[in-house]
Amino acid sequence: MADPRQLVPGTDRVLADPEVAAAAGRLGHRLVKHAVHAAQERARAGEISPGRIVAETLAALPESASSIRPVLNATGVLLHTNLGRAPLSDAAIHALHQAAGTTNVELDLHTGRRGPRGAAAVAALLAAVPRAEAAHVVNNGAAALVLAATALAQDREIVLARGEMVEIGDGFRIPELLTATGARLREVGTTNRVRLDDYRSALGPDTGFVLKVHPSNFVITGFTSSVPVAALRELGVPVVADIGSGLLHPHPALPREPDATTALSDGADLVIASGDKLLGGPQAGLLLGGAEIVHRLRRHPLARALRVDKLTLAALEATLRGPSTPTAQRLRQDRADLLRRAERLADLLTAAGIPASARRSEATVGGGGAPDVALPSAAVALPDRFAKLLREGRPPVLARIERDRCLLDLAALAPEHDELLHRAVLAVA
Ligand SMILES: *Cc1c(COP(=O)(O)O)cnc(C)c1O
């Protein structure tokens, strides 16, 4: 019998296969060649027949040259930081595609001269928040804090309540971020209580600004007090409000979540927020406030290091000007609809022999927003072994484990994704 190693086709022959060649055009030569070599190795080891090399190569190839791929969020956490927070609207995705090539991001097509970068995104932001005189966009909420601290309080003091010294997540702490800029922190009050007088006695010639931080990922209940922006303005020093989530207006379903318009109306000189939380847009840090203060931030040398790219500017503008975002839609769903979807899915899965049942559940906003709000939701319950299988499936599905059940919570999933979810479960069953 012939040695199977001699029947293994050469790399160039496999690469010449039309489907393999097409994949190389899409994914790059190196990645595909790597997969060919792996398939050849398996054939030489006798694990597959040489005739299977092309099929094996194609099966091993990733769908795209990037390893970031779509995941179905069935966790019931609307803004999951590990899953990229807010999914973009179709309008924002379209804008992102358009902006990906050569664009007019810094060119005035009418005059042919250099144009102000990001002006359209800022204009959209100001149209959405008329209370703001000016706005500036940086890389993320943390970058916005760094810019404000550096431009307004370097070698000076930021007065901040002890109960608002927040860790954002993954070990990032707002106090450490602020002191890294060369600003000094002046902590006032205790963990649970702070009064206006505590702030007042901390003020002095070195005060840069008073910072109000929204404790966006925890709640302290019981004997507590904090000082609202409307009272802090009486102190006569600049008030910066880090509202976190990027709500531009009050939201009826999230009554305790701060928003930019209210913070500015209450007298904040500057509002800081993220673009990819409740605003439902791309990662960005939004700075909204008075014309003079925003001008100082924009002209600071550090602003150049924190500026956003054309993709972010395009997606942000389209998020603001376009139709309601997926995040806004998910916040508006009612439980009856979610329960109907869960029942339909559970029926389909049961009919396929999978032990599934529909049930009520509670979802959360997540991603630094409304930590005390439970959103009425519904889920499909499966045996817990499904969680790992689904996470490793195609597309990967992230579920939630609750009392030894694998829950597929529908709150964060658009209805048009139900069919994908259905097929993903069938595929791993
Ligand atoms: C999320 C959050 C931040 C950090 O924003 P990023 O956009 O993640 O950098 C800062 N402050 C608060 C209150 C937040 O909730």
mmCIF file of C-alpha atoms in Angstrom, residues 10 49 52 81 85 88 96 156 181 186-187 189 198 220 223 232 235 242 257 274 304 317 332 375 383 405 414 421 426:
data_model
loop_
_atom_site.group_PDB
_atom_site.id
_atom_site.type_symbol
_atom_site.label_atom_id
_atom_site.label_comp_id
_atom_site.label_asym_id
_atom_site.label_seq_id
_atom_site.Cartn_x
_atom_site.Cartn_y
_atom_site.Cartn_z
ATOM 1 C CA GLY A 10 1.641 20.212 -2.161
ATOM 2 C CA SER A 49 -7.433 11.296 4.127
ATOM 3 C CA ARG A 52 -10.071 15.874 2.632
ATOM 4 C CA THR A 81 -18.887 45.556 28.798
ATOM 5 C CA ARG A 85 -21.551 47.482 25.342
ATOM 6 C CA LEU A 88 -24.925 50.189 16.991
ATOM 7 C CA LEU A 96 -19.212 53.483 9.759
ATOM 8 C CA ARG A 156 -4.684 72.041 41.752
ATOM 9 C CA THR A 181 -3.062 63.710 35.597
ATOM 10 C CA ARG A 186 -9.677 66.598 48.057
ATOM 11 C CA GLU A 187 -11.982 63.988 49.512
ATOM 12 C CA GLY A 189 -17.712 63.483 53.532
ATOM 13 C CA ASP A 198 -18.299 69.496 53.681
ATOM 14 C CA ILE A 220 -25.713 52.505 48.793
ATOM 15 C CA PHE A 223 -28.502 56.278 56.123
ATOM 16 C CA LEU A 232 -23.127 72.323 44.331
ATOM 17 C CA LEU A 235 -20.320 76.948 45.864
ATOM 18 C CA ASP A 242 -19.606 62.679 35.395
ATOM 19 C CA GLU A 257 -30.336 57.782 36.201
ATOM 20 C CA SER A 274 -19.762 57.719 27.623
ATOM 21 C CA ARG A 304 -4.897 65.740 20.256
ATOM 22 C CA GLU A 317 -23.301 61.499 14.376
ATOM 23 C CA ARG A 332 -38.929 50.149 25.761
ATOM 24 C CA LEU A 375 -36.093 45.378 33.809
ATOM 25 C CA PRO A 383 -30.273 22.504 31.200
ATOM 26 C CA ARG A 405 -30.397 26.540 34.703
ATOM 27 C CA ALA A 414 -33.576 42.201 19.026
ATOM 28 C CA LEU A 421 -30.801 31.988 18.600
ATOM 29 C CA LEU A 426 -30.502 23.375 17.599
#
